[in-house]
XYZ file of C-alpha atoms in Angstrom:
732
model
C 0.000 0.000 0.000
C 1.760 3.116 -1.167
C 0.855 6.616 -2.132
C 2.757 9.278 -3.998
C 1.990 12.958 -3.416
C 1.350 14.298 -6.878
C 2.350 17.853 -5.980
C 5.861 16.886 -4.891
C 7.641 14.106 -6.748
C 10.666 14.218 -4.447
C 8.644 13.105 -1.438
C 9.407 9.747 0.156
C 6.973 6.892 -0.602
C 5.346 5.359 2.448
C 4.262 1.797 2.995
C 1.713 1.480 5.782
C -0.625 -1.018 7.322
C -3.753 0.007 9.189
C -6.763 -1.723 10.662
C -8.908 1.293 11.481
C -12.485 0.847 10.380
C -13.212 4.558 10.064
C -11.640 7.676 8.642
C -8.465 8.354 10.613
C -5.491 10.702 10.704
C -2.121 9.325 11.724
C 1.310 10.651 12.568
C 3.870 8.301 11.064
C 7.627 8.086 11.003
C 8.869 9.452 7.710
C 10.492 6.874 5.480
C 9.442 3.804 7.487
C 5.675 4.129 7.622
C 5.593 3.281 11.336
C 2.437 4.663 12.911
C 3.453 6.587 16.020
C 0.197 8.292 17.009
C -3.476 8.369 16.104
C -4.629 12.004 16.160
C -8.097 11.446 14.771
C -11.126 13.267 16.144
C -11.782 16.687 17.553
C -10.141 15.961 20.904
C -6.927 17.906 21.405
C -3.838 15.685 21.402
C -0.403 16.382 22.890
C 2.248 14.221 21.261
C 5.574 13.988 23.125
C 7.851 12.112 20.752
C 10.619 11.074 23.150
C 8.068 9.907 25.718
C 6.644 7.367 23.252
C 10.061 6.168 22.099
C 10.169 8.057 18.823
C 13.552 9.268 17.603
C 13.399 13.070 17.587
C 15.734 13.336 14.597
C 13.301 11.450 12.373
C 10.727 13.290 10.298
C 7.006 13.171 11.006
C 4.472 12.655 8.252
C 0.719 13.169 8.428
C -1.361 10.462 6.796
C -5.140 10.306 6.314
C -6.898 6.948 5.991
C -10.604 6.468 5.133
C -10.887 2.986 6.661
C -11.184 -0.326 4.773
C -14.747 0.444 3.742
C -13.991 3.996 2.693
C -12.353 3.389 -0.662
C -15.435 2.609 -2.716
C -16.153 5.455 -5.124
C -13.375 7.583 -3.579
C -12.251 10.081 -6.205
C -9.678 12.171 -4.422
C -8.452 13.379 -1.019
C -7.168 16.746 0.071
C -5.505 17.833 3.283
C -4.662 21.203 4.739
C -2.290 22.109 7.548
C -2.337 25.284 9.556
C -1.163 26.686 12.877
C -4.381 27.890 14.533
C -2.578 30.557 16.511
C -1.775 32.365 13.274
C -5.044 31.945 11.424
C -6.261 35.481 12.045
C -2.925 37.170 11.445
C -1.634 38.745 8.296
C 2.062 37.806 8.008
C 2.708 40.870 5.836
C 2.105 43.019 8.913
C 4.594 41.204 11.141
C 7.661 43.227 12.185
C 10.844 42.363 10.337
C 12.329 41.032 13.571
C 9.736 38.282 13.595
C 9.423 37.463 9.904
C 13.152 36.933 9.579
C 13.323 34.733 12.626
C 11.931 31.342 11.584
C 10.556 29.643 8.462
C 6.927 30.050 9.491
C 4.523 28.687 6.849
C 1.716 30.776 5.463
C -1.412 31.093 7.580
C -2.962 28.394 5.442
C -0.244 26.176 3.998
C -2.377 25.155 1.050
C -4.414 22.339 -0.434
C -2.689 19.351 -1.996
C -4.429 16.719 -4.097
C -3.037 13.269 -3.490
C -2.989 10.289 -5.829
C -4.967 7.318 -4.524
C -2.927 4.107 -4.718
C -4.020 0.852 -3.103
C -5.933 2.409 -0.267
C -3.951 5.313 1.148
C -4.293 9.071 0.957
C -1.113 10.807 2.039
C -0.169 14.399 2.639
C 3.002 16.138 3.660
C 5.986 13.827 3.554
C 9.428 14.969 4.598
C 10.857 16.050 1.257
C 14.373 16.556 0.013
C 13.323 19.885 -1.461
C 12.107 21.372 1.821
C 9.546 21.006 4.553
C 6.496 21.776 2.429
C 3.579 20.908 4.694
C 5.353 18.073 6.447
C 6.581 18.160 10.008
C 10.000 17.359 11.347
C 11.458 17.766 14.805
C 13.513 20.926 14.578
C 10.764 22.609 12.628
C 9.032 25.040 15.023
C 7.186 22.864 17.484
C 3.731 23.739 18.686
C 0.054 23.531 17.869
C -1.198 22.352 14.491
C -4.529 21.703 12.856
C -5.029 19.228 10.035
C -8.163 19.135 7.902
C -8.583 16.059 5.681
C -11.359 15.885 3.083
C -12.405 12.708 1.241
C -14.581 13.265 -1.843
C -16.634 10.454 -3.390
C -18.246 9.940 -6.778
C -21.610 9.744 -5.033
C -21.239 13.415 -4.062
C -20.582 12.558 -0.414
C -17.800 14.441 1.347
C -16.196 13.380 4.605
C -14.100 15.949 6.456
C -11.921 15.279 9.483
C -10.267 17.855 11.684
C -7.512 16.965 14.126
C -5.845 19.353 16.528
C -2.557 18.332 18.049
C 0.640 19.610 19.552
C 4.001 18.088 18.724
C 6.996 18.356 21.042
C 10.157 16.383 21.543
C 9.077 15.410 25.054
C 6.853 16.369 27.959
C 9.797 18.330 29.350
C 8.843 21.830 28.276
C 11.992 23.522 29.605
C 13.530 25.067 26.468
C 17.110 25.138 27.801
C 19.386 22.164 27.136
C 19.931 20.210 30.342
C 23.599 21.190 30.602
C 22.633 24.890 30.615
C 20.035 24.591 33.372
C 20.800 25.284 37.065
C 23.040 22.504 38.324
C 23.058 21.001 41.795
C 26.569 20.486 43.127
C 28.364 19.781 46.391
C 29.479 22.882 48.210
C 26.799 25.221 46.875
C 25.057 25.865 50.164
C 23.274 28.949 51.440
C 23.317 29.204 55.239
C 20.431 31.339 56.484
C 19.660 32.682 59.931
C 17.007 35.140 61.180
C 17.981 38.804 60.813
C 14.827 40.743 61.767
C 11.099 40.171 62.248
C 8.870 42.924 60.904
C 5.773 44.165 62.776
C 2.674 42.086 62.271
C -0.284 43.955 60.853
C -3.858 43.100 59.983
C -4.558 42.591 56.272
C -7.894 44.389 56.438
C -7.830 47.701 54.578
C -9.481 51.081 54.813
C -11.129 52.773 51.837
C -7.721 53.605 50.361
C -6.524 50.019 50.412
C -3.875 50.732 53.071
C -3.640 47.894 55.568
C -3.620 48.580 59.279
C -4.080 47.053 62.722
C -2.186 44.327 64.577
C -4.485 41.313 64.613
C -4.666 37.859 63.051
C -0.908 37.319 62.854
C -0.494 38.797 59.395
C 2.488 40.712 58.049
C 2.976 43.621 55.739
C 5.095 42.883 52.664
C 8.816 43.660 52.682
C 9.439 45.154 49.260
C 13.004 46.470 49.400
C 15.888 46.592 51.884
C 18.418 49.427 51.549
C 21.708 49.494 53.521
C 23.041 52.960 54.299
C 25.689 54.167 56.771
C 25.364 51.279 59.196
C 21.573 51.056 59.075
C 19.158 48.999 57.045
C 16.056 50.772 55.775
C 13.191 48.342 55.296
C 10.545 49.374 52.760
C 7.054 48.029 53.490
C 4.675 47.815 50.543
C 1.153 47.802 51.987
C 1.545 50.306 54.815
C 3.905 52.513 52.771
C 6.293 52.998 55.654
C 10.068 52.720 56.005
C 11.737 51.353 59.141
C 15.296 52.249 60.117
C 17.186 49.587 62.083
C 20.795 49.393 63.229
C 22.335 46.859 60.879
C 24.866 45.647 63.446
C 22.306 44.681 66.071
C 21.623 41.042 66.706
C 18.465 39.398 65.448
C 16.810 39.694 68.865
C 17.729 43.373 69.182
C 16.345 44.190 65.731
C 13.130 42.268 66.225
C 12.601 43.663 69.711
C 13.095 47.200 68.418
C 10.653 46.680 65.564
C 8.055 45.175 67.886
C 8.376 48.101 70.298
C 8.344 50.736 67.547
C 5.891 49.039 65.216
C 3.826 52.179 64.698
C 6.654 54.687 64.766
C 8.371 54.175 61.415
C 11.255 56.330 60.325
C 9.346 57.565 57.258
C 5.576 57.252 56.830
C 5.427 57.833 53.079
C 1.643 57.587 53.060
C 1.361 60.453 55.525
C 4.028 62.365 53.627
C 2.174 62.190 50.319
C -1.130 63.064 51.959
C 0.304 66.112 53.729
C 2.544 67.307 50.891
C -0.123 67.172 48.166
C -2.529 69.137 50.337
C -0.207 72.086 49.685
C -1.445 74.065 46.676
C 1.769 73.925 44.641
C 1.861 70.119 44.972
C -1.894 69.574 44.595
C -4.478 68.455 44.001
C -4.488 66.284 47.135
C -3.956 62.559 46.657
C -2.882 59.415 48.480
C -0.762 56.359 47.806
C -2.643 53.796 45.731
C -2.880 50.171 46.901
C -5.424 48.902 44.385
C -3.265 46.470 42.388
C -3.072 43.102 44.109
C 0.587 42.483 43.266
C 2.174 45.799 42.270
C 1.074 48.718 44.408
C 1.880 50.891 47.402
C 5.474 51.786 48.227
C 7.946 50.250 45.782
C 11.447 51.423 46.632
C 13.760 53.910 48.361
C 17.122 55.424 47.390
C 19.565 57.751 49.145
C 21.311 60.576 47.314
C 25.068 59.784 47.206
C 25.841 62.882 49.301
C 23.387 61.909 52.067
C 25.202 61.702 55.397
C 24.827 62.361 59.103
C 21.055 61.864 58.846
C 20.616 64.762 56.426
C 20.271 65.058 52.675
C 17.856 63.807 50.047
C 16.007 60.525 49.693
C 13.843 59.291 46.829
C 10.781 57.065 46.833
C 9.060 55.138 44.073
C 5.369 54.557 44.768
C 1.868 54.497 43.258
C -0.413 57.523 43.681
C -4.171 57.504 43.217
C -5.776 60.222 41.080
C -7.603 62.767 43.250
C -11.135 62.245 41.882
C -11.019 58.477 41.454
C -14.368 56.729 41.767
C -14.322 52.981 42.367
C -17.402 50.911 41.533
C -17.638 47.316 42.690
C -19.438 44.981 40.310
C -20.195 41.351 41.173
C -20.666 40.607 37.475
C -16.914 41.070 37.072
C -16.223 38.496 39.776
C -15.855 38.543 43.523
C -14.132 41.691 44.730
C -13.775 43.068 41.201
C -14.407 46.658 40.279
C -13.726 49.325 37.738
C -12.511 52.877 38.229
C -13.043 56.239 36.638
C -10.981 59.376 37.051
C -9.984 62.526 35.231
C -6.683 64.125 34.308
C -5.941 67.088 36.568
C -5.308 70.299 34.687
C -1.646 71.042 34.162
C -0.438 67.524 34.885
C 2.138 65.934 32.626
C 3.387 62.361 32.443
C 6.929 61.255 31.722
C 5.278 58.243 30.157
C 1.938 59.074 28.562
C 0.803 56.114 26.515
C -2.734 57.490 26.439
C -2.029 60.847 24.855
C -4.597 61.261 22.088
C -6.339 58.005 23.015
C -9.589 57.101 24.726
C -7.894 57.155 28.107
C -11.138 57.818 29.968
C -12.161 54.160 29.657
C -8.797 52.418 29.477
C -6.465 54.313 31.769
C -5.852 53.055 35.284
C -6.316 55.680 37.986
C -3.049 54.923 39.764
C 0.137 56.623 38.554
C 3.673 55.500 39.345
C 5.862 58.340 40.575
C 9.391 58.971 41.781
C 9.586 61.753 44.372
C 12.481 63.566 46.039
C 12.296 64.392 49.789
C 14.566 66.457 52.039
C 15.725 64.924 55.327
C 16.928 67.178 58.152
C 18.318 65.727 61.380
C 16.885 62.320 60.524
C 13.379 63.707 59.958
C 11.774 63.710 56.512
C 10.361 67.132 55.632
C 7.003 66.349 54.036
C 6.611 69.783 52.480
C 9.811 69.204 50.469
C 7.949 66.772 48.150
C 9.335 67.256 44.615
C 8.051 65.154 41.723
C 10.644 63.783 39.319
C 8.702 61.430 37.024
C 5.108 60.216 36.622
C 3.851 57.258 34.546
C 0.314 56.124 33.704
C -0.823 52.572 33.006
C -3.654 50.674 31.395
C -6.306 48.735 33.237
C -7.440 45.344 31.948
C -10.865 46.054 30.534
C -12.809 47.211 33.547
C -10.739 45.288 36.099
C -8.191 47.888 37.080
C -7.069 45.705 39.983
C -5.150 43.707 37.419
C -2.758 46.318 36.033
C 0.775 45.113 36.579
C 4.455 45.794 36.029
C 4.628 49.464 37.052
C 7.714 51.198 38.436
C 9.891 48.925 40.555
C 13.261 49.615 42.162
C 15.328 52.782 42.023
C 18.964 53.301 42.926
C 22.047 55.440 42.339
C 24.964 54.114 40.351
C 28.024 54.208 42.637
C 30.394 57.080 41.944
C 27.705 59.132 40.175
C 24.502 61.079 40.801
C 22.729 58.989 38.133
C 19.400 57.708 39.420
C 18.320 54.456 37.731
C 14.590 53.716 37.581
C 13.080 50.347 36.629
C 9.764 50.646 34.791
C 7.857 47.544 33.713
C 5.949 47.115 30.472
C 2.510 47.454 32.102
C 1.410 44.038 30.885
C -1.299 41.924 32.465
C -1.916 38.160 32.567
C 1.065 37.287 30.328
C 0.090 39.769 27.634
C 2.728 42.038 26.135
C 0.783 45.290 26.702
C 3.135 48.166 25.876
C 5.916 45.723 25.089
C 9.466 46.857 25.569
C 9.912 48.283 22.077
C 7.131 50.885 22.078
C 8.343 54.491 21.869
C 4.867 55.800 22.784
C 5.927 55.729 26.426
C 8.963 54.705 28.491
C 7.630 51.271 29.407
C 9.639 48.086 29.660
C 12.797 50.089 30.129
C 15.481 51.270 32.509
C 15.587 55.048 32.913
C 18.565 57.139 33.962
C 18.510 60.763 35.103
C 21.104 62.933 36.809
C 19.544 64.601 39.852
C 22.502 66.869 40.580
C 24.648 67.057 37.453
C 25.262 69.814 34.955
C 26.573 67.757 32.026
C 23.742 66.940 29.670
C 20.373 68.401 28.789
C 18.326 70.118 31.478
C 14.899 68.527 31.614
C 12.149 68.984 34.205
C 13.684 68.467 37.681
C 16.838 66.733 36.527
C 19.463 66.560 33.790
C 19.517 63.985 30.979
C 23.055 62.564 30.912
C 24.642 61.790 27.554
C 24.571 58.199 26.333
C 20.935 57.347 27.036
C 19.077 55.293 24.437
C 17.851 58.097 22.158
C 21.227 59.813 22.266
C 23.212 56.614 21.668
C 21.041 55.260 18.841
C 19.600 58.380 17.226
C 16.073 57.077 17.850
C 14.604 60.353 19.061
C 11.100 58.877 19.268
C 12.090 57.401 22.638
C 11.887 59.532 25.781
C 15.256 61.105 26.619
C 15.154 59.616 30.134
C 15.303 56.058 28.762
C 18.683 54.401 29.278
C 17.945 50.960 27.769
C 14.849 49.254 26.322
C 13.523 45.720 25.866
C 12.495 44.677 29.396
C 9.279 43.125 30.686
C 9.180 43.120 34.482
C 12.444 44.379 36.022
C 12.974 42.972 39.524
C 16.000 43.883 41.544
C 18.572 46.541 40.759
C 22.108 45.762 41.817
C 25.410 47.596 41.562
C 29.043 46.689 42.112
C 29.974 49.018 44.973
C 33.607 48.058 45.638
C 35.659 51.039 44.380
C 38.708 48.781 43.986
C 36.901 46.393 41.655
C 37.400 46.530 37.912
C 33.616 46.196 37.715
C 32.909 49.199 39.989
C 29.591 50.800 39.031
C 28.413 47.844 36.941
C 24.611 47.684 36.823
C 22.928 44.277 37.115
C 19.176 43.855 36.816
C 16.868 40.830 36.874
C 14.034 40.788 34.329
C 11.016 38.572 34.970
C 9.997 36.724 31.811
C 6.652 35.636 30.392
C 6.203 31.875 30.040
C 9.715 30.660 29.297
C 12.755 32.500 30.611
C 14.056 34.559 33.557
C 17.009 36.809 32.811
C 19.981 38.355 34.607
C 21.058 41.355 32.536
C 24.126 43.560 32.512
C 22.537 46.954 31.916
C 24.344 49.326 29.555
C 22.679 52.489 28.309
C 21.910 52.527 24.606
C 21.201 48.780 24.404
C 18.040 46.884 23.429
C 17.411 43.747 25.538
C 14.800 42.306 23.221
C 11.409 42.073 24.923
C 8.859 41.595 23.468
C 10.627 40.351 20.314
C 12.900 38.155 22.385
C 12.511 36.172 25.600
C 15.636 34.678 27.078
C 17.690 33.342 24.178
C 14.765 32.917 21.800
C 12.423 34.713 19.443
C 9.129 35.415 21.243
C 5.739 35.582 19.519
C 3.202 37.856 21.209
C 0.055 36.055 20.124
C 0.985 32.539 21.214
C 2.692 32.395 24.569
C 3.021 29.134 26.441
C 6.040 27.144 27.552
C 8.117 26.173 24.482
C 5.264 26.937 22.055
C 5.644 30.711 22.088
C 9.375 30.827 21.369
C 11.581 29.811 18.427
C 15.295 29.579 17.690
C 17.096 32.766 16.773
C 17.499 33.344 13.026
C 20.832 33.106 11.274
C 20.915 36.871 10.846
C 20.030 37.556 14.490
C 23.181 39.602 15.075
C 21.856 42.156 12.572
C 19.073 43.075 15.017
C 21.671 44.081 17.650
C 19.823 42.719 20.681
C 21.733 42.262 23.934
C 21.082 38.898 25.594
C 21.251 37.948 29.303
C 24.484 37.101 31.091
C 22.742 34.354 33.071
C 19.258 32.872 33.163
C 17.025 29.964 34.018
C 14.052 28.644 32.056
C 10.673 27.405 33.225
C 9.791 23.794 33.961
C 6.491 22.170 33.010
C 4.576 20.655 30.121
C 4.868 22.337 26.738
C 2.365 25.146 26.209
C 1.778 25.694 29.918
C 1.448 29.323 30.941
C 3.260 31.370 33.556
C 3.155 28.527 36.084
C 4.254 30.583 39.084
C 7.861 30.870 37.930
C 9.571 34.249 37.880
C 12.987 35.526 38.818
C 14.275 38.150 41.218
C 17.813 39.090 42.122
C 19.898 41.800 43.758
C 22.566 40.002 45.692
C 26.202 40.480 44.678
C 28.474 39.309 47.484
C 31.561 41.552 47.638
C 33.048 40.245 50.895
C 36.424 38.797 49.959
C 37.000 35.655 51.989
C 33.317 34.758 52.233
C 32.163 31.456 50.752
C 29.905 33.337 48.333
C 32.432 36.016 47.380
C 31.721 37.411 43.910
C 28.609 35.312 43.461
C 25.350 36.846 42.299
C 22.289 35.268 43.912
C 18.828 35.174 42.404
C 15.640 33.249 43.003
C 12.617 31.694 41.340
C 10.623 33.769 43.781
C 6.826 33.320 43.458
C 6.214 29.743 44.630
C 9.160 27.499 45.451
C 11.737 30.171 46.159
C 14.538 28.111 44.609
C 17.815 30.003 44.961
C 20.496 30.095 42.274
C 23.871 31.756 41.913
C 26.427 32.540 39.234
C 30.037 33.634 39.577
C 30.221 37.319 38.708
C 33.326 36.894 36.520
C 31.477 34.243 34.497
C 28.564 36.634 34.033
C 30.850 39.400 32.785
C 32.556 36.953 30.403
C 29.260 35.871 28.805
C 28.896 36.668 25.097
C 25.669 38.690 24.946
C 25.815 40.079 21.393
C 26.786 38.754 17.996
C 26.617 35.263 16.528
C 27.903 33.121 19.412
C 25.714 33.887 22.401
C 26.789 32.291 25.710
C 25.498 32.492 29.285
C 27.203 31.980 32.633
C 26.809 28.631 34.437
C 24.094 28.674 37.121
C 24.302 26.708 40.375
C 21.304 25.566 42.380
C 21.757 26.421 46.063
C 20.993 24.006 48.904
C 19.496 25.884 51.859
C 20.328 25.360 55.526
C 18.271 27.323 58.009
C 19.410 27.902 61.583
C 16.542 29.197 63.714
C 18.806 30.332 66.585
C 22.475 31.084 66.862
C 22.890 28.337 69.472
C 21.519 25.766 67.071
C 23.760 27.106 64.345
C 26.871 26.921 66.507
C 26.037 23.324 67.297
C 25.732 22.631 63.559
C 22.144 21.493 63.915
C 20.107 23.138 61.162
C 16.419 23.552 61.884
C 15.647 22.804 58.251
C 17.520 21.713 55.111
C 15.783 22.146 51.787
C 15.968 23.541 48.270
C 12.735 25.531 48.742
C 12.897 28.894 50.482
C 9.112 28.606 50.842
C 9.600 25.874 53.475
C 11.722 28.251 55.541
C 9.301 31.158 55.150
C 6.373 29.132 56.442
C 8.071 28.415 59.791
C 7.219 31.832 61.212
C 3.737 31.725 59.751
C 3.112 28.335 61.294
C 1.135 27.193 58.277
C 1.731 25.843 54.785
C 2.403 28.604 52.269
C 1.386 28.372 48.631
C 3.940 31.036 47.708
C 7.329 32.150 48.950
C 7.484 35.614 47.305
C 11.192 35.820 48.007
C 13.202 39.025 47.757
C 16.979 39.498 47.829
C 18.976 42.485 49.073
C 22.275 43.369 50.735
C 23.141 44.265 54.308
C 25.530 46.824 55.776
C 28.487 44.433 55.538
C 27.817 43.718 51.871
C 26.300 40.361 52.823
C 23.198 38.941 51.168
C 19.800 39.258 52.813
C 16.639 37.341 51.957
C 13.044 38.138 52.794
C 9.594 36.814 52.003
C 6.470 38.863 51.423
C 4.592 36.067 53.164
C 6.223 35.846 56.590
C 7.605 39.309 57.370
C 10.967 37.893 58.410
C 14.332 38.939 56.994
C 17.153 36.368 56.773
C 20.910 36.796 56.616
C 23.154 34.576 54.508
C 25.879 33.807 57.029
C 28.311 32.421 54.484
C 28.142 35.683 52.517
C 29.727 37.563 55.461
C 33.430 38.304 55.709
C 34.926 35.885 58.284
C 35.885 38.812 60.532
C 32.380 40.234 60.494
C 30.953 36.795 61.129
C 33.296 36.317 64.085
C 32.329 39.698 65.539
C 28.655 38.833 65.241
C 28.544 35.188 66.216
C 31.783 34.127 67.863
C 34.757 31.978 66.891
C 32.949 28.662 67.377
C 30.531 29.526 64.611
C 33.278 30.514 62.215
C 35.100 27.237 62.847
C 31.935 25.238 62.365
C 31.172 27.046 59.131
C 34.623 26.340 57.769
C 34.232 22.611 58.463
C 30.890 22.363 56.656
C 31.534 21.152 53.133
C 27.918 20.920 52.095
C 28.270 17.332 50.901
C 24.579 16.701 51.381
C 23.736 19.155 48.611
C 22.962 16.476 46.092
């Protein structure tokens, strides 16, 4: 039983046997005719070739069979192949970056008439002249639809439609196994309690600000900033900053915070409320807490000249429009609502995506701002409020609670007065929203402004330093504040602070990916980091998404697009085509304590659920090839976690818990199982690495990131000796 495809004489003949009694569509091994999968019917099929013992290097052919009783009066058969995700798209409108990337077939590959020979209709063999409509592993994997039509002399027509997904295996992680985080002996992270934050009640007032001290709940630690011997702890949902002596013991810190729970160093909520009541700063407004994941107080930064409890500090936070009206609507779902607001006269936005658009129905009523404040004798002067930048965002339909990826961390590059500002792409639910390539507003970018300099272009309340993206590339359509573009959800802003290091001032930022990749990036102004045309090391297609399905190999001419790729990364685990899956990266921990076990390692985490912790050697990151034809990334190690609940237990080398999941450590204080870890990473006053969780309100110190002298001063010689003897052999 053979069939030759009349439209392509170079195709391989197939010899098949089948016993199906009805019309059927098969996947067969090209050249051998071995049936590997029956994809007949309307049910969706996922075919994982390696899992069913099929050699991934062998071609796949689609064959249609009418059954033994289906050949009488059969005149001809036709089959069509298409990728349903593309069926409503016009390829002529795709950006060049995407068209050039992969050999995507037309939306509808075409109709082929097959010759009937001894009982088989065949379509799409693997051909010497090209793929045609056939499939072969290595061809972009993903979702396909096959429509087979059998036409009979009697006038009867039988049509079959099969929908299936083809992947090499059920392992959807797109990185080769040797490039994924590796577990190895000696890669251990030793954690001990550092501070316990005040416990507050999750219930909220009409503004969304949480308050109270009941029910054993904690505010969310968003950022930790070391400065002049103190750590400043930024709390998201009360919008307050606590100042704690960084050299105190865990008990001293926690006791202080418990005693001074309602006397924070800086109540940013009160500051905004009081400052905007002043006419020149008005109209009056408050911090906005409406977004479930990205609201309230985001970050804090000290001006480089700040000293002796005086100088300038900067906050990044969300502010609610003054006339916002919130309407709850059960039809939208429990707790859902929509908001309406106006644009105050005279206001301007550094990022104004809605200029000239129907913003009244689409614009969220919470703006991200960066504000400068004067501090005198350790007291923030509320009336000194000075706005630097303001961004607006879109709401998802009428569910404004869901707007995401606004402004994140801010920080000054060491040795300069350049303030770096992370601004997300504003996307929601794995969409691409503003993308990272859209010049309509500075979204999905890193911004850089000089708050005290004179070199550059004076602009608003700051100076634009030379070398930002528009200046470096000549693309004047981008806002002059933009340093680099092509980011999705920047998390964590780190700098090399050692003035004796050859890398002094280097900017490292973690970018949270969509469905496939989490990136560590070396930020250089004037560069394009790819999103939403790239994700990780791959081409990314906006309309598809999904693990493995929504990405494709880089094209041969990829270097011509001049994207800058990550220096380190990890990819998501799961079945092909799965969505976000609770995997996202965060980082900010560069250990600069020479002599510490983790010296010159950069730590980052898969923060939402498991809290897995990874690290890469900083020199390996800087040696990665991030542009050109031969892209490389630094090796990533998977850290084994040892948690010591008390210093006595630690000195006795009796960890309270050993695990790979930071979530298991975070749930100890809560006393209950946590679905998420929501890990965050920062640095302490000694340059050591600190961890926190938004779920338990506790901050943790990585003991083996401390300089041995500092560790001895804090914990005693017995602990240092015990640490030195611990080889971490149980880190499988």
